[in-house]
Amino acid sequence: QVQLVESGGGLVQAGGSLRLSCAASRSIFSFNAMGWYRQAPGKQRELVATITSGGGRNYADSVKGRFTISRDNAKNTVYLQMNSLKPEDTAVYYCNANVNWDRPRDYWGQGTQVTISS
């Protein structure tokens, strides 16, 4: 089992920055990948960014150049630095952990609200 706890959401003006954190209940070193997803009202959940155990990163086109995902294995934490925020970035942001110990599994955090005012 893996528990994921997100923090760092809030309300900021367009053009501002936020940093989200996702703390895992166990070592993330053995995870295949961790990532951030978001879901806006009335829309499907979408990928924002992922980072593999080897450090490979993948971003949605809509956030490339503005968001940066990173991980700190010593702290069992993944971060999402969000700069140049836009109103369309408003959503609930969810942390994800993908593991494959006995079979592939996905774990999710409870989500943190990010609201960008224009």
Short mmCIF file of N, CA and C in Angstrom, two decimals:
data_model
loop_
_atom_site.label_atom_id
_atom_site.label_comp_id
_atom_site.label_asym_id
_atom_site.label_seq_id
_atom_site.Cartn_x
_atom_site.Cartn_y
_atom_site.Cartn_z
N GLN A 1 0.83 -1.19 0.00
CA GLN A 1 0.00 0.00 0.00
C GLN A 1 0.87 1.25 0.00
N VAL A 2 0.34 2.28 -0.64
CA VAL A 2 1.02 3.56 -0.69
C VAL A 2 0.00 4.65 -0.41
N GLN A 3 0.31 5.50 0.54
CA GLN A 3 -0.49 6.71 0.77
C GLN A 3 0.25 7.91 0.21
N LEU A 4 -0.49 8.76 -0.48
CA LEU A 4 0.08 9.96 -1.08
C LEU A 4 -0.67 11.17 -0.52
N VAL A 5 0.07 12.15 -0.06
CA VAL A 5 -0.54 13.34 0.51
C VAL A 5 -0.02 14.57 -0.23
N GLU A 6 -0.93 15.26 -0.90
CA GLU A 6 -0.56 16.47 -1.63
C GLU A 6 -0.69 17.70 -0.74
N SER A 7 0.08 18.70 -1.07
CA SER A 7 -0.04 19.99 -0.39
C SER A 7 0.47 21.07 -1.33
N GLY A 8 0.17 22.32 -1.00
CA GLY A 8 0.70 23.44 -1.76
C GLY A 8 -0.28 24.13 -2.67
N GLY A 9 -1.50 23.62 -2.77
CA GLY A 9 -2.48 24.27 -3.61
C GLY A 9 -2.93 25.60 -3.00
N GLY A 10 -3.70 26.35 -3.77
CA GLY A 10 -4.20 27.61 -3.26
C GLY A 10 -4.73 28.48 -4.37
N LEU A 11 -4.94 29.75 -4.01
CA LEU A 11 -5.46 30.74 -4.96
C LEU A 11 -4.36 31.75 -5.25
N VAL A 12 -4.04 31.91 -6.53
CA VAL A 12 -3.06 32.91 -6.94
C VAL A 12 -3.57 33.63 -8.18
N GLN A 13 -2.98 34.78 -8.44
CA GLN A 13 -3.33 35.53 -9.64
C GLN A 13 -2.61 34.97 -10.86
N ALA A 14 -3.19 35.21 -12.01
CA ALA A 14 -2.54 34.81 -13.25
C ALA A 14 -1.14 35.40 -13.32
N GLY A 15 -0.21 34.58 -13.80
CA GLY A 15 1.18 34.98 -13.85
C GLY A 15 1.98 34.59 -12.63
N GLY A 16 1.30 34.16 -11.59
CA GLY A 16 1.97 33.78 -10.36
C GLY A 16 2.50 32.36 -10.40
N SER A 17 3.00 31.92 -9.25
CA SER A 17 3.62 30.60 -9.13
C SER A 17 3.09 29.86 -7.90
N LEU A 18 3.14 28.57 -7.99
CA LEU A 18 2.83 27.68 -6.86
C LEU A 18 3.75 26.47 -6.97
N ARG A 19 4.03 25.86 -5.82
CA ARG A 19 4.75 24.60 -5.82
C ARG A 19 3.93 23.57 -5.07
N LEU A 20 3.58 22.51 -5.75
CA LEU A 20 2.86 21.41 -5.14
C LEU A 20 3.85 20.35 -4.66
N SER A 21 3.50 19.73 -3.55
CA SER A 21 4.31 18.64 -3.00
C SER A 21 3.44 17.41 -2.85
N CYS A 22 4.04 16.25 -3.03
CA CYS A 22 3.36 14.98 -2.82
C CYS A 22 4.27 14.08 -2.02
N ALA A 23 3.88 13.82 -0.79
CA ALA A 23 4.67 12.99 0.10
C ALA A 23 4.12 11.57 0.12
N ALA A 24 4.99 10.61 -0.11
CA ALA A 24 4.59 9.20 -0.11
C ALA A 24 4.88 8.56 1.23
N SER A 25 4.10 7.54 1.54
CA SER A 25 4.21 6.87 2.84
C SER A 25 5.34 5.86 2.89
N ARG A 26 5.98 5.62 1.76
CA ARG A 26 7.10 4.69 1.71
C ARG A 26 8.09 5.16 0.66
N SER A 27 9.21 4.50 0.60
CA SER A 27 10.26 4.91 -0.32
C SER A 27 9.76 4.92 -1.75
N ILE A 28 10.04 6.03 -2.45
CA ILE A 28 9.62 6.14 -3.84
C ILE A 28 10.68 5.60 -4.80
N PHE A 29 11.78 5.15 -4.24
CA PHE A 29 12.88 4.69 -5.07
C PHE A 29 12.46 3.54 -5.97
N SER A 30 11.55 2.68 -5.46
CA SER A 30 11.14 1.50 -6.22
C SER A 30 9.94 1.74 -7.11
N PHE A 31 9.41 2.96 -7.11
CA PHE A 31 8.24 3.25 -7.95
C PHE A 31 8.68 3.31 -9.41
N ASN A 32 7.83 2.82 -10.30
CA ASN A 32 8.10 2.99 -11.73
C ASN A 32 8.15 4.46 -12.10
N ALA A 33 7.15 5.17 -11.64
CA ALA A 33 7.03 6.59 -11.99
C ALA A 33 6.07 7.25 -11.02
N MET A 34 6.20 8.56 -10.93
CA MET A 34 5.23 9.37 -10.20
C MET A 34 4.81 10.52 -11.10
N GLY A 35 3.65 11.02 -10.82
CA GLY A 35 3.18 12.09 -11.71
C GLY A 35 2.10 12.94 -11.08
N TRP A 36 1.76 13.97 -11.82
CA TRP A 36 0.69 14.88 -11.45
C TRP A 36 -0.36 14.87 -12.57
N TYR A 37 -1.60 14.79 -12.15
CA TYR A 37 -2.73 14.87 -13.05
C TYR A 37 -3.65 15.98 -12.53
N ARG A 38 -4.54 16.45 -13.37
CA ARG A 38 -5.47 17.47 -12.92
C ARG A 38 -6.85 17.24 -13.53
N GLN A 39 -7.84 17.73 -12.82
CA GLN A 39 -9.21 17.61 -13.30
C GLN A 39 -9.94 18.91 -13.03
N ALA A 40 -10.37 19.54 -14.10
CA ALA A 40 -11.16 20.76 -14.00
C ALA A 40 -12.63 20.39 -13.98
N PRO A 41 -13.49 21.26 -13.46
CA PRO A 41 -14.93 20.96 -13.41
C PRO A 41 -15.48 20.64 -14.79
N GLY A 42 -16.19 19.53 -14.89
CA GLY A 42 -16.80 19.14 -16.15
C GLY A 42 -15.87 18.53 -17.17
N LYS A 43 -14.62 18.32 -16.77
CA LYS A 43 -13.64 17.76 -17.70
C LYS A 43 -13.06 16.47 -17.15
N GLN A 44 -12.45 15.70 -18.04
CA GLN A 44 -11.79 14.47 -17.62
C GLN A 44 -10.45 14.78 -16.98
N ARG A 45 -10.01 13.85 -16.15
CA ARG A 45 -8.69 13.98 -15.56
C ARG A 45 -7.65 13.87 -16.67
N GLU A 46 -6.64 14.73 -16.60
CA GLU A 46 -5.61 14.73 -17.64
C GLU A 46 -4.22 14.74 -17.02
N LEU A 47 -3.29 14.18 -17.77
CA LEU A 47 -1.90 14.16 -17.33
C LEU A 47 -1.31 15.56 -17.39
N VAL A 48 -0.55 15.89 -16.36
CA VAL A 48 0.19 17.15 -16.35
C VAL A 48 1.68 16.89 -16.56
N ALA A 49 2.23 16.01 -15.73
CA ALA A 49 3.66 15.71 -15.82
C ALA A 49 3.95 14.40 -15.10
N THR A 50 4.94 13.69 -15.59
CA THR A 50 5.39 12.47 -14.94
C THR A 50 6.91 12.46 -14.87
N ILE A 51 7.41 11.69 -13.91
CA ILE A 51 8.85 11.50 -13.77
C ILE A 51 9.09 10.04 -13.43
N THR A 52 9.99 9.40 -14.15
CA THR A 52 10.26 7.99 -13.93
C THR A 52 11.31 7.81 -12.85
N SER A 53 11.51 6.55 -12.46
CA SER A 53 12.53 6.24 -11.47
C SER A 53 13.92 6.63 -11.96
N GLY A 54 14.10 6.65 -13.27
CA GLY A 54 15.38 7.04 -13.84
C GLY A 54 15.52 8.53 -14.06
N GLY A 55 14.47 9.27 -13.76
CA GLY A 55 14.53 10.72 -13.89
C GLY A 55 13.97 11.26 -15.19
N GLY A 56 13.46 10.38 -16.05
CA GLY A 56 12.87 10.85 -17.30
C GLY A 56 11.59 11.63 -17.03
N ARG A 57 11.41 12.73 -17.74
CA ARG A 57 10.25 13.59 -17.52
C ARG A 57 9.38 13.69 -18.76
N ASN A 58 8.09 13.83 -18.52
CA ASN A 58 7.13 13.99 -19.61
C ASN A 58 6.13 15.04 -19.19
N TYR A 59 5.79 15.94 -20.12
CA TYR A 59 4.87 17.02 -19.79
C TYR A 59 3.75 17.11 -20.83
N ALA A 60 2.59 17.54 -20.36
CA ALA A 60 1.53 17.90 -21.29
C ALA A 60 1.98 19.13 -22.08
N ASP A 61 1.56 19.20 -23.33
CA ASP A 61 1.96 20.34 -24.17
C ASP A 61 1.54 21.67 -23.54
N SER A 62 0.41 21.66 -22.86
CA SER A 62 -0.13 22.90 -22.32
C SER A 62 0.70 23.47 -21.17
N VAL A 63 1.60 22.67 -20.59
CA VAL A 63 2.38 23.16 -19.45
C VAL A 63 3.88 23.19 -19.73
N LYS A 64 4.29 22.72 -20.89
CA LYS A 64 5.72 22.71 -21.21
C LYS A 64 6.29 24.12 -21.15
N GLY A 65 7.44 24.22 -20.51
CA GLY A 65 8.09 25.51 -20.37
C GLY A 65 7.61 26.32 -19.17
N ARG A 66 6.54 25.88 -18.54
CA ARG A 66 6.00 26.60 -17.39
C ARG A 66 6.07 25.77 -16.11
N PHE A 67 5.87 24.46 -16.23
CA PHE A 67 5.86 23.57 -15.06
C PHE A 67 7.11 22.70 -15.07
N THR A 68 7.57 22.36 -13.88
CA THR A 68 8.71 21.46 -13.73
C THR A 68 8.42 20.44 -12.65
N ILE A 69 8.57 19.16 -13.00
CA ILE A 69 8.39 18.09 -12.02
C ILE A 69 9.76 17.63 -11.55
N SER A 70 9.84 17.34 -10.26
CA SER A 70 11.10 16.86 -9.69
C SER A 70 10.80 15.90 -8.55
N ARG A 71 11.81 15.17 -8.15
CA ARG A 71 11.61 14.22 -7.06
C ARG A 71 12.80 14.26 -6.13
N ASP A 72 12.53 14.00 -4.85
CA ASP A 72 13.56 13.90 -3.82
C ASP A 72 13.40 12.54 -3.18
N ASN A 73 14.21 11.59 -3.60
CA ASN A 73 14.07 10.23 -3.09
C ASN A 73 14.31 10.17 -1.57
N ALA A 74 15.19 11.00 -1.08
CA ALA A 74 15.49 10.98 0.36
C ALA A 74 14.29 11.40 1.19
N LYS A 75 13.45 12.27 0.61
CA LYS A 75 12.26 12.75 1.33
C LYS A 75 10.99 12.04 0.88
N ASN A 76 11.12 11.11 -0.06
CA ASN A 76 9.95 10.40 -0.59
C ASN A 76 8.89 11.37 -1.10
N THR A 77 9.35 12.39 -1.78
CA THR A 77 8.46 13.48 -2.19
C THR A 77 8.69 13.84 -3.65
N VAL A 78 7.59 14.14 -4.32
CA VAL A 78 7.62 14.66 -5.69
C VAL A 78 7.03 16.06 -5.67
N TYR A 79 7.61 16.92 -6.48
CA TYR A 79 7.19 18.32 -6.52
C TYR A 79 6.72 18.69 -7.92
N LEU A 80 5.86 19.68 -7.97
CA LEU A 80 5.47 20.29 -9.24
C LEU A 80 5.58 21.80 -9.07
N GLN A 81 6.61 22.36 -9.69
CA GLN A 81 6.78 23.81 -9.68
C GLN A 81 6.00 24.37 -10.85
N MET A 82 5.06 25.26 -10.55
CA MET A 82 4.19 25.83 -11.57
C MET A 82 4.42 27.33 -11.66
N ASN A 83 4.88 27.78 -12.80
CA ASN A 83 5.13 29.20 -13.03
C ASN A 83 4.24 29.72 -14.15
N SER A 84 4.14 31.02 -14.23
CA SER A 84 3.34 31.67 -15.28
C SER A 84 1.95 31.05 -15.36
N LEU A 85 1.33 30.94 -14.21
CA LEU A 85 0.03 30.27 -14.14
C LEU A 85 -1.04 31.05 -14.89
N LYS A 86 -1.97 30.27 -15.46
CA LYS A 86 -3.06 30.83 -16.26
C LYS A 86 -4.39 30.39 -15.66
N PRO A 87 -5.45 31.13 -15.91
CA PRO A 87 -6.77 30.70 -15.38
C PRO A 87 -7.14 29.29 -15.81
N GLU A 88 -6.71 28.88 -17.00
CA GLU A 88 -7.03 27.54 -17.47
C GLU A 88 -6.27 26.44 -16.74
N ASP A 89 -5.34 26.81 -15.87
CA ASP A 89 -4.67 25.82 -15.02
C ASP A 89 -5.50 25.48 -13.78
N THR A 90 -6.60 26.19 -13.59
CA THR A 90 -7.46 25.93 -12.44
C THR A 90 -8.01 24.51 -12.50
N ALA A 91 -7.79 23.76 -11.42
CA ALA A 91 -8.23 22.37 -11.36
C ALA A 91 -7.87 21.79 -10.00
N VAL A 92 -8.36 20.59 -9.76
CA VAL A 92 -7.86 19.81 -8.65
C VAL A 92 -6.68 18.99 -9.17
N TYR A 93 -5.57 19.10 -8.50
CA TYR A 93 -4.35 18.40 -8.91
C TYR A 93 -4.14 17.16 -8.05
N TYR A 94 -3.93 16.04 -8.72
CA TYR A 94 -3.78 14.76 -8.05
C TYR A 94 -2.37 14.20 -8.27
N CYS A 95 -1.82 13.65 -7.23
CA CYS A 95 -0.54 12.95 -7.30
C CYS A 95 -0.80 11.48 -7.61
N ASN A 96 0.06 10.91 -8.41
CA ASN A 96 -0.07 9.50 -8.81
C ASN A 96 1.26 8.79 -8.62
N ALA A 97 1.16 7.56 -8.18
CA ALA A 97 2.33 6.68 -8.10
C ALA A 97 2.04 5.40 -8.85
N ASN A 98 2.90 5.05 -9.76
CA ASN A 98 2.77 3.81 -10.52
C ASN A 98 3.84 2.83 -10.07
N VAL A 99 3.39 1.65 -9.62
CA VAL A 99 4.33 0.65 -9.12
C VAL A 99 4.08 -0.68 -9.82
N ASN A 100 5.07 -1.56 -9.72
CA ASN A 100 4.93 -2.89 -10.31
C ASN A 100 5.71 -3.86 -9.45
N TRP A 101 5.20 -4.11 -8.24
CA TRP A 101 5.88 -5.02 -7.34
C TRP A 101 5.46 -6.46 -7.59
N ASP A 102 4.14 -6.70 -7.58
CA ASP A 102 3.63 -8.02 -7.97
C ASP A 102 2.80 -7.91 -9.23
N ARG A 103 2.17 -6.77 -9.42
CA ARG A 103 1.42 -6.45 -10.63
C ARG A 103 1.35 -4.94 -10.74
N PRO A 104 1.09 -4.43 -11.94
CA PRO A 104 1.02 -2.97 -12.07
C PRO A 104 -0.14 -2.39 -11.26
N ARG A 105 0.15 -1.30 -10.54
CA ARG A 105 -0.88 -0.65 -9.75
C ARG A 105 -0.66 0.84 -9.81
N ASP A 106 -1.76 1.55 -9.64
CA ASP A 106 -1.72 3.00 -9.52
C ASP A 106 -2.31 3.42 -8.18
N TYR A 107 -1.64 4.35 -7.53
CA TYR A 107 -2.14 4.93 -6.30
C TYR A 107 -2.34 6.42 -6.52
N TRP A 108 -3.34 6.97 -5.82
CA TRP A 108 -3.69 8.37 -5.99
C TRP A 108 -3.79 9.08 -4.65
N GLY A 109 -3.43 10.35 -4.67
CA GLY A 109 -3.66 11.19 -3.51
C GLY A 109 -5.09 11.71 -3.52
N GLN A 110 -5.40 12.51 -2.50
CA GLN A 110 -6.77 13.01 -2.35
C GLN A 110 -7.02 14.26 -3.20
N GLY A 111 -5.96 14.87 -3.70
CA GLY A 111 -6.10 16.05 -4.54
C GLY A 111 -5.92 17.34 -3.77
N THR A 112 -5.44 18.35 -4.48
CA THR A 112 -5.31 19.68 -3.90
C THR A 112 -5.81 20.70 -4.93
N GLN A 113 -6.59 21.65 -4.45
CA GLN A 113 -7.23 22.62 -5.35
C GLN A 113 -6.25 23.72 -5.72
N VAL A 114 -6.17 24.00 -7.01
CA VAL A 114 -5.40 25.13 -7.52
C VAL A 114 -6.36 26.03 -8.28
N THR A 115 -6.43 27.29 -7.86
CA THR A 115 -7.33 28.25 -8.50
C THR A 115 -6.52 29.47 -8.94
N ILE A 116 -6.66 29.79 -10.20
CA ILE A 116 -5.93 30.93 -10.77
C ILE A 116 -6.94 32.00 -11.17
N SER A 117 -6.80 33.16 -10.59
CA SER A 117 -7.71 34.27 -10.90
C SER A 117 -7.13 35.13 -12.02
N SER A 118 -8.01 35.66 -12.83
CA SER A 118 -7.56 36.49 -13.97
C SER A 118 -7.46 37.96 -13.58
#
